[in-house]
Each structure stands twice: as C-alpha cells, then as structure tokens.
CSV table of C-alpha atoms in Angstrom, one decimal:
chain,number,residue,atom,x,y,z
A,1,MET,CA,-25.4,13.1,8.5
A,2,ARG,CA,-27.8,16.0,9.9
A,3,THR,CA,-24.8,17.5,11.6
A,4,LEU,CA,-22.8,17.6,8.5
A,5,ARG,CA,-25.7,19.0,6.3
A,6,ARG,CA,-25.9,22.1,9.3
A,7,THR,CA,-22.6,22.5,9.3
A,8,TRP,CA,-22.0,22.8,5.4
A,9,ARG,CA,-24.8,25.3,5.4
A,10,LEU,CA,-22.7,27.8,7.9
A,11,PRO,CA,-20.4,30.2,5.7
A,12,SER,CA,-17.7,30.2,8.0
A,13,ALA,CA,-17.6,26.2,7.7
A,14,ARG,CA,-17.5,26.6,3.7
A,15,ILE,CA,-14.5,29.3,4.1
A,16,ALA,CA,-12.9,26.8,6.6
A,17,LEU,CA,-13.1,23.8,4.4
A,18,ALA,CA,-12.1,25.7,1.3
A,19,VAL,CA,-8.8,26.4,2.8
A,20,LEU,CA,-8.2,23.0,4.3
A,21,ALA,CA,-8.8,21.6,1.0
A,22,LEU,CA,-6.1,24.2,-0.6
A,23,VAL,CA,-3.9,22.9,2.4
A,24,ALA,CA,-4.5,19.2,1.4
A,25,LEU,CA,-3.7,19.6,-2.3
A,26,LEU,CA,-0.4,21.6,-1.2
A,27,ALA,CA,0.4,18.4,1.1
A,28,VAL,CA,0.1,15.9,-1.7
A,29,ALA,CA,1.2,17.7,-4.4
A,30,GLY,CA,3.2,20.7,-3.2
A,31,GLY,CA,6.5,19.0,-4.3
A,32,ALA,CA,5.3,18.9,-7.9
A,33,LEU,CA,4.0,22.3,-7.9
A,34,ALA,CA,7.1,23.8,-6.9
A,35,PRO,CA,8.6,26.2,-9.5
A,36,HIS,CA,12.1,25.3,-8.4
A,37,ASP,CA,14.3,22.6,-6.4
A,38,PRO,CA,13.4,23.2,-2.6
A,39,LEU,CA,17.1,21.6,-2.1
A,40,ALA,CA,18.8,23.5,-4.8
A,41,GLN,CA,21.5,26.1,-3.1
A,42,ARG,CA,22.5,29.1,-5.2
A,43,PRO,CA,24.7,31.5,-3.5
A,44,VAL,CA,24.6,34.0,-5.9
A,45,ASP,CA,21.1,34.5,-5.2
A,46,MET,CA,21.1,34.4,-1.5
A,47,LEU,CA,18.6,36.7,0.6
A,48,HIS,CA,16.9,38.3,-2.6
A,49,ALA,CA,14.0,40.1,-2.6
A,50,PRO,CA,10.8,38.7,-3.9
A,51,SER,CA,11.2,38.8,-8.0
A,52,ALA,CA,9.6,37.2,-10.8
A,53,ALA,CA,11.9,34.5,-10.9
A,54,HIS,CA,11.5,34.0,-7.1
A,55,PRO,CA,7.7,35.6,-6.1
A,56,LEU,CA,8.5,34.7,-2.2
A,57,GLY,CA,12.6,35.7,-2.5
A,58,THR,CA,15.4,33.3,-1.8
A,59,ASP,CA,17.0,32.2,1.9
A,60,TYR,CA,20.4,32.6,3.1
A,61,LEU,CA,21.6,29.7,0.7
A,62,GLY,CA,19.7,31.1,-2.4
A,63,ARG,CA,16.9,28.3,-2.1
A,64,ASP,CA,13.5,29.4,-3.6
A,65,VAL,CA,11.8,30.4,-0.5
A,66,LEU,CA,8.0,29.5,-2.2
A,67,SER,CA,9.1,26.0,-3.4
A,68,ARG,CA,10.4,25.0,0.2
A,69,LEU,CA,7.2,26.3,1.4
A,70,LEU,CA,5.3,24.2,-1.1
A,71,ALA,CA,7.4,21.1,-0.4
A,72,GLY,CA,7.3,21.7,3.3
A,73,THR,CA,3.7,21.2,3.6
A,74,GLY,CA,3.4,17.8,3.2
A,75,SER,CA,5.9,16.7,5.7
A,76,SER,CA,4.1,19.2,8.4
A,77,ILE,CA,0.6,18.2,7.5
A,78,VAL,CA,1.5,14.4,7.5
A,79,GLY,CA,3.4,14.7,10.7
A,80,ALA,CA,0.3,16.2,12.5
A,81,LEU,CA,-2.0,13.8,11.1
A,82,GLU,CA,0.1,10.7,12.3
A,83,ALA,CA,0.2,12.4,15.8
A,84,VAL,CA,-3.5,12.6,16.1
A,85,GLY,CA,-4.2,9.2,14.4
A,86,ALA,CA,-2.3,7.6,17.2
A,87,ALA,CA,-3.8,9.8,19.8
A,88,MET,CA,-7.0,8.4,18.6
A,89,LEU,CA,-6.0,5.0,18.7
A,90,LEU,CA,-4.7,5.2,22.1
A,91,GLY,CA,-7.3,7.5,23.3
A,92,ILE,CA,-11.0,6.3,22.2
A,93,VAL,CA,-10.6,2.8,22.2
A,94,PRO,CA,-9.8,2.9,26.2
A,95,GLY,CA,-12.5,5.6,26.8
A,96,ILE,CA,-15.1,3.4,26.0
A,97,ALA,CA,-13.8,0.3,27.3
A,98,SER,CA,-13.5,2.2,30.6
A,99,VAL,CA,-17.1,2.3,30.8
A,100,TRP,CA,-18.2,-0.9,29.7
A,101,LEU,CA,-15.3,-3.4,30.8
A,102,GLY,CA,-15.5,-2.7,34.9
A,103,ARG,CA,-14.1,-1.0,37.4
A,104,ALA,CA,-10.6,-2.4,37.3
A,105,VAL,CA,-10.0,-1.2,33.7
A,106,GLU,CA,-11.8,2.2,34.5
A,107,TRP,CA,-9.5,2.7,37.5
A,108,THR,CA,-6.4,1.9,35.3
A,109,ALA,CA,-7.4,3.7,32.5
A,110,GLN,CA,-7.8,6.9,34.7
A,111,ARG,CA,-4.6,6.7,36.4
A,112,ALA,CA,-2.5,6.6,33.2
A,113,ALA,CA,-4.5,9.5,31.5
A,114,ASP,CA,-3.7,11.4,34.5
A,115,THR,CA,-0.3,10.7,34.3
A,116,LEU,CA,0.2,11.6,30.5
A,117,MET,CA,-1.8,14.8,31.2
A,118,ILE,CA,0.7,16.2,33.4
A,119,MET,CA,3.9,15.7,31.1
A,120,PRO,CA,4.7,18.5,28.9
A,121,PHE,CA,4.9,17.9,25.2
A,122,THR,CA,8.3,19.2,24.0
A,123,VAL,CA,10.1,18.0,27.2
A,124,PHE,CA,8.3,14.3,26.6
A,125,ALA,CA,9.0,14.3,22.8
A,126,ILE,CA,12.7,15.6,23.3
A,127,ALA,CA,13.2,12.5,25.7
A,128,VAL,CA,11.4,9.7,23.1
A,129,VAL,CA,13.6,11.0,20.3
A,130,GLY,CA,16.6,10.7,22.5
A,131,ALA,CA,15.7,7.3,23.1
A,132,LEU,CA,14.6,6.2,19.9
A,133,GLY,CA,16.3,8.3,17.5
A,134,ASN,CA,15.9,11.3,15.5
A,135,GLY,CA,12.7,10.7,13.5
A,136,MET,CA,9.6,12.0,12.2
A,137,HIS,CA,7.9,8.7,13.4
A,138,GLN,CA,9.4,8.6,16.7
A,139,ALA,CA,8.6,12.6,17.7
A,140,MET,CA,5.1,11.8,16.1
A,141,LEU,CA,4.2,8.6,18.5
A,142,ALA,CA,5.4,10.5,21.5
A,143,LEU,CA,3.1,13.6,20.6
A,144,GLY,CA,0.2,11.0,19.8
A,145,VAL,CA,0.8,9.4,23.5
A,146,LEU,CA,0.6,13.0,24.9
A,147,PHE,CA,-2.5,13.9,22.7
A,148,ALA,CA,-4.4,10.5,23.9
A,149,PRO,CA,-5.5,11.5,27.1
A,150,LEU,CA,-7.7,14.2,25.3
A,151,TYR,CA,-9.6,11.8,23.6
A,152,PHE,CA,-9.8,9.5,26.3
A,153,ARG,CA,-11.8,11.8,28.7
A,154,VAL,CA,-14.0,13.4,25.7
A,155,THR,CA,-14.8,9.7,24.8
A,156,ARG,CA,-15.3,8.5,28.2
A,157,ALA,CA,-17.7,11.5,28.9
A,158,ALA,CA,-20.1,10.8,26.2
A,159,ALA,CA,-20.2,7.2,26.5
A,160,LEU,CA,-21.0,7.7,30.2
A,161,GLY,CA,-24.2,9.7,29.0
A,162,LEU,CA,-24.9,7.1,26.5
A,163,LYS,CA,-24.8,4.2,29.0
A,164,GLN,CA,-27.7,5.6,31.0
A,165,ALA,CA,-29.6,6.1,28.2
A,166,GLN,CA,-33.1,4.2,28.4
A,167,TYR,CA,-32.8,2.6,24.7
A,168,VAL,CA,-29.3,1.2,25.5
A,169,GLU,CA,-30.8,-0.3,28.7
A,170,ALA,CA,-33.9,-1.6,26.9
A,171,ALA,CA,-31.1,-3.2,24.6
A,172,GLU,CA,-29.3,-4.7,27.2
A,173,LEU,CA,-32.2,-6.3,28.9
A,174,MET,CA,-33.2,-7.9,25.6
A,175,GLY,CA,-30.0,-9.5,25.1
A,176,ALA,CA,-28.2,-7.4,22.8
A,177,SER,CA,-24.5,-7.9,22.8
A,178,ARG,CA,-22.0,-5.0,23.7
A,179,GLY,CA,-20.4,-4.9,20.4
A,180,TRP,CA,-23.7,-4.6,18.6
A,181,ILE,CA,-25.0,-1.9,20.7
A,182,LEU,CA,-21.6,-0.3,20.6
A,183,ARG,CA,-22.0,-0.3,16.7
A,184,THR,CA,-25.6,0.9,16.5
A,185,HIS,CA,-26.0,3.3,19.6
A,186,VAL,CA,-23.2,4.5,21.0
A,187,TRP,CA,-20.5,5.3,18.3
A,188,GLY,CA,-23.0,7.1,15.9
A,189,LYS,CA,-23.6,9.6,19.0
A,190,ILE,CA,-20.0,9.7,20.0
A,191,LEU,CA,-18.8,10.7,16.2
A,192,PRO,CA,-19.9,14.3,16.1
A,193,THR,CA,-18.0,14.6,19.5
A,194,VAL,CA,-14.8,13.2,18.0
A,195,ALA,CA,-14.9,15.3,14.9
A,196,VAL,CA,-14.8,18.1,17.1
A,197,THR,CA,-11.9,17.2,18.9
A,198,THR,CA,-10.2,16.2,15.7
A,199,ALA,CA,-10.2,19.2,14.2
A,200,GLN,CA,-9.2,20.9,17.4
A,201,ALA,CA,-6.2,18.3,18.0
A,202,VAL,CA,-5.0,18.6,14.7
A,203,GLY,CA,-4.2,22.5,15.1
A,204,GLN,CA,-2.5,21.9,18.2
A,205,ALA,CA,-0.5,18.9,16.8
A,206,LEU,CA,0.4,21.5,13.9
A,207,LEU,CA,1.7,23.9,16.4
A,208,VAL,CA,3.8,21.1,18.3
A,209,VAL,CA,5.2,20.1,15.2
A,210,ALA,CA,6.3,23.5,13.9
A,211,SER,CA,7.7,23.7,17.7
A,212,LEU,CA,9.8,20.2,17.4
A,213,THR,CA,11.1,21.3,13.6
A,214,PHE,CA,12.1,24.6,14.8
A,215,LEU,CA,14.2,23.0,17.2
A,216,GLY,CA,15.3,20.5,14.9
A,217,LEU,CA,13.6,17.5,15.8
A,218,GLY,CA,11.8,15.0,13.8
A,219,VAL,CA,12.9,15.9,10.4
A,220,GLN,CA,16.4,16.7,9.8
A,221,PRO,CA,17.8,19.8,7.4
A,222,PRO,CA,17.7,20.4,4.9
A,223,ALA,CA,14.3,18.8,4.5
A,224,PRO,CA,12.0,21.5,4.4
A,225,THR,CA,9.1,22.3,7.2
A,226,TRP,CA,7.4,25.4,8.4
A,227,GLY,CA,9.1,25.3,11.6
A,228,GLY,CA,12.4,24.7,10.4
A,229,MET,CA,11.8,27.6,7.7
A,230,LEU,CA,10.7,29.9,10.7
A,231,ALA,CA,14.2,28.9,12.8
A,232,SER,CA,16.3,29.8,9.6
A,233,ASP,CA,14.7,33.1,8.7
A,234,LEU,CA,15.3,34.3,12.2
A,235,GLY,CA,19.1,34.5,12.4
A,236,TYR,CA,18.7,37.1,9.2
A,237,LEU,CA,16.3,39.4,10.1
A,238,ALA,CA,18.4,42.3,9.8
A,239,GLN,CA,18.5,41.6,6.1
A,240,GLN,CA,15.0,40.0,5.4
A,241,PRO,CA,12.6,41.1,8.4
A,242,TRP,CA,9.7,40.2,6.4
A,243,ALA,CA,10.7,36.1,5.8
A,244,PRO,CA,9.6,34.8,9.5
A,245,LEU,CA,5.9,36.0,8.3
A,246,ILE,CA,5.9,33.5,5.5
A,247,PRO,CA,6.1,30.1,7.3
A,248,GLY,CA,4.0,31.9,10.0
A,249,ALA,CA,1.1,33.0,7.8
A,250,ALA,CA,0.9,29.5,6.7
A,251,ILE,CA,0.7,27.9,10.1
A,252,MET,CA,-1.6,30.8,11.6
A,253,ILE,CA,-4.0,30.2,8.6
A,254,THR,CA,-4.0,26.3,8.7
A,255,VAL,CA,-4.7,26.1,12.5
A,256,GLY,CA,-7.3,29.0,12.3
A,257,ALA,CA,-9.4,27.3,9.9
A,258,LEU,CA,-9.1,23.9,11.9
A,259,ASN,CA,-10.7,25.9,15.2
A,260,ILE,CA,-13.5,27.5,12.9
A,261,LEU,CA,-14.3,24.3,11.3
A,262,ALA,CA,-14.2,22.7,15.0
A,263,ASP,CA,-16.5,25.5,16.2
A,264,ALA,CA,-19.1,24.9,13.3
A,265,VAL,CA,-19.2,20.9,14.0
A,266,ARG,CA,-20.0,21.9,17.6
A,267,ASP,CA,-22.7,24.5,17.3
A,268,SER,CA,-24.1,22.2,14.3
A,269,GLY,CA,-24.0,19.4,17.1
A,270,THR,CA,-25.8,21.5,19.4
A,271,ALA,CA,-28.6,22.9,17.4
A,272,ALA,CA,-29.4,19.6,15.8
A,273,GLY,CA,-29.6,18.3,19.7
A,274,ASP,CA,-31.9,20.9,21.0
A,275,PRO,CA,-35.4,20.9,19.5
A,276,ARG,CA,-35.6,24.8,20.6
A,277,THR,CA,-33.1,25.7,18.2
A,278,THR,CA,-35.4,24.6,15.5
A,279,VAL,CA,-36.3,27.1,12.8
A,280,PRO,CA,-39.0,26.7,10.4
A,281,VAL,CA,-38.4,26.3,7.0
A,282,LEU,CA,-40.7,27.8,4.1
A,283,ALA,CA,-41.6,26.1,1.1
A,284,SER,CA,-38.7,27.8,-1.1
A,285,GLY,CA,-36.1,26.3,1.4
A,286,THR,CA,-35.4,29.4,3.5
A,287,PRO,CA,-35.6,29.8,6.9
A,288,ALA,CA,-38.6,31.8,8.3
A,289,SER,CA,-37.5,35.0,10.0
A,290,GLY,CA,-40.4,35.7,12.3
A,291,PRO,CA,-42.2,33.6,14.8
A,292,PRO,CA,-44.3,30.7,13.7
A,293,ALA,CA,-47.7,31.7,13.1
A,294,PRO,CA,-50.5,30.1,15.4
A,295,ASP,CA,-52.0,27.2,14.8
A,296,PRO,CA,-55.7,27.6,14.5
A,297,ALA,CA,-56.7,24.0,15.5
A,298,ALA,CA,-54.7,24.7,18.3
A,299,SER,CA,-57.0,28.0,19.4
A,300,ALA,CA,-60.3,26.2,18.7
A,301,PRO,CA,-62.1,25.4,21.8
A,302,ASP,CA,-62.4,21.6,21.8
A,303,PRO,CA,-66.2,20.2,22.0
A,304,ALA,CA,-65.2,17.4,24.1
A,305,ALA,CA,-63.6,19.5,26.6
A,306,SER,CA,-66.9,22.1,26.7
A,307,ALA,CA,-69.0,18.8,27.2
A,308,GLN,CA,-66.8,18.0,30.4
A,309,VAL,CA,-67.3,21.4,31.7
A,310,ALA,CA,-71.2,21.7,31.2
A,311,ALA,CA,-71.5,18.1,32.8
A,312,ALA,CA,-69.5,19.4,35.7
A,313,ALA,CA,-71.4,22.5,36.2
A,314,ALA,CA,-74.9,20.6,35.5
A,315,PRO,CA,-75.1,19.3,39.3
A,316,ASP,CA,-74.6,22.8,41.0
A,317,GLN,CA,-77.4,24.1,38.2
A,318,VAL,CA,-79.9,21.4,39.3
A,319,SER,CA,-79.4,21.7,43.2
A,320,GLU,CA,-80.1,25.7,42.7
A,321,HIS,CA,-83.3,24.9,40.8
A,322,LYS,CA,-84.4,22.6,43.2
A,323,GLY,CA,-83.5,24.8,46.1
A,324,GLU,CA,-85.6,27.7,44.4
A,325,LEU,CA,-89.0,24.9,43.9
A,326,GLY,CA,-88.7,23.8,47.6
A,327,GLU,CA,-88.8,27.5,48.3
A,328,CYS,CA,-91.7,28.3,46.3
A,329,ALA,CA,-93.3,25.3,47.9
A,330,ALA,CA,-92.7,26.1,51.5
A,331,SER,CA,-94.3,29.6,50.9
A,332,PRO,CA,-97.9,30.4,52.1
A,333,PRO,CA,-100.5,31.2,49.3
A,334,GLY,CA,-100.9,34.6,48.1
A,335,ARG,CA,-96.8,35.0,48.7
A,336,VAL,CA,-94.3,34.6,46.4
A,337,PRO,CA,-90.6,33.9,47.4
A,338,PRO,CA,-88.4,37.2,46.5
A,339,ALA,CA,-87.6,37.3,42.8
A,340,THR,CA,-84.2,36.6,41.8
A,341,ASN,CA,-84.7,39.2,38.8
A,342,GLY,CA,-86.3,42.3,38.9
A,343,ASN,CA,-87.7,44.5,41.9
A,344,SER,CA,-89.2,42.2,44.9
A,345,GLU,CA,-91.6,44.6,46.0
A,346,GLU,CA,-93.3,45.1,42.4
A,347,ALA,CA,-93.8,41.7,42.2
A,348,GLU,CA,-95.4,41.4,45.5
A,349,GLN,CA,-97.7,44.1,45.1
A,350,ARG,CA,-99.0,43.0,41.5
A,351,VAL,CA,-99.8,39.4,42.9
A,352,THR,CA,-101.9,41.3,45.9
A,353,THR,CA,-103.8,43.4,43.2
A,354,GLY,CA,-104.1,40.7,41.2
C-alpha cells in the first residue's frame, strides 16, 4: 500500500493511469461507442478524407476508420492481457517453487526457462497456430508460454533474497508451514516486483499481438484490430499517407503509458525500501525542501557522558597532586619546590627575605 500511495503522488503515474483508464473504457465499450458499423462496407465512400460524417476518414472498402479503431481496441487489449495472464500462471508459481521445493525442481525449472528464452516469439506463435489452428486463444497461449521465463526469473530472484531473511528463518525455526510463510512474508514483498514486470509485459505483449494480427494470425479479417488496420493501410499509402499513423499512434500511446507506469511503480518501490530517500513532511502535508533542522537534544551535552569523562580523568589529577605533595615534603627547610605558576626565582627570594 505504501508503494501504491507513493506511485499515486507522481504526476507521470497519474497521467499514465488516466490514459490507461481511457483505453480500458474503449476496450470494454468501444463497440457501443462506435458511430458506425465497423464491418459495414460502402464502396462509394472508400478512401475518403476526414469529414464530419467520418472524423478519421474511411478505408479502402469504405468502412469508418474511427469505428474500426474503437471496436478493435477490445480484441487487441484482451489478447495482450490473456497472454500476460498465462505468463503469470506459468512463471510465478514455478519461480517460487524452485526456491522452496529442492534442487530437483530448481534444476528442471531453470532448464525449461533457459530453453524458452532462446525461442523467437513470432516463429513460435506461427508454429503453434499452425498446429492448433488460427485463433486468438491459441496465439495468446503461445505468447504466454514465451513470456513465462520473464516472470520466472524475476520471481525467483526476489524469493531467493527473502528466503535468507532473518524473519523467514525465524518463522521456519518456530515451525511455521511453507504456505503460511509464503502468504505472510514472501508474497507481499514480491508483489511490487510482479506489478512492475506486469506493466512492462503488457506493453511488450501488445506489440507482439499487433505484429501477429499484422500478419493475419490470431484474429481473422475482417474483424478489426490495431495490427490488422495497420497492415491494410500500408497498401494505400499513395492515396492516404497519414492512415497508418492512426493505429500506430494508438499502439504507441498505450505502450508508452504502460512503460511510464512501470517506471513510476519501480521508483516508488525503491524509495519506500531505502530510508535515505525519506523526505520530511511538514504539518501541512507538503515535503520540506531543505535539509532537516538539527535536533537540540542531540547537540546538547550528555550529563552521564560528562561524568564518565571526569571520572576517567580523576586518577591522573590525583596522581599529579600526590607528586607535588611528595616533592614539597622531600625538599629541605627554607627551600620550596619550583612553582608551577609564576616565576620560580621570585618565589625563592620572597621566602629568603621573609
């Protein structure tokens, strides 16, 4: 919760969340908000420039570009979320299990993750789609399998650091079960790292989904998608050179907002874990700009420490006085030891004349 509060205080995080909220609204209700039927073809209106009836113009079949953009938001975003959800399920659980279930599980999980990391996204997705059929779920499952090593490595690295923590070792010595330790001490610490990874993974998955739909995989035409619109517009650059900028801008803005949100969550988590970055807050709730004022209690002398210093110096002073008394007793009558303060010759003349 502290990380979320720190993230919300950042202006960049608020802007990114506003953009993502708008994208989520369009993904849920984009088809209902579309002014025209995204699949209706009007050959008499094909390749028209933006107008009052068609704010973003029409494509090569006379379909309204704005309606297709709004209707295609849902399939693009849902596909990316489906891939990331599969990656979380296939990556987080083995990542934690490899730390707590022994060397055999650790070695097997690491070898599987290393194998999946060297496989290219597009080639593997094409192979899976060719084997299981051309559909969105098949393509996103293949994409989730390839994103799983990312979650595996991030979760495993965080769990390794927490397993060696003193409070986790104390809980194990007191007989706490692994499930209780994972729920109480481990998962809450891993969650901010998983949130940062998820924000970045959704942006990457959205780019891969756009690439697959650009190639005609996952979603069959004429169903609208951002990648499919981009592919169809590239064939008519001579008539509409600005047309590919519309779906490209939608992809760029969404991925940029996700990356900004991931950076904000990471910075907030780092600031929450480092006490040196703590900024003093005034009574009004605003952070203080200058360095904190010195504490008068810290600068005042400690009476106990002064007494200890005086007690340590007392034996030396006593031995010094004893030496002076011994020197006075050993000196003959009519002579005095050399004075420690003042002129010694003047003191000797005063005793003789007296």
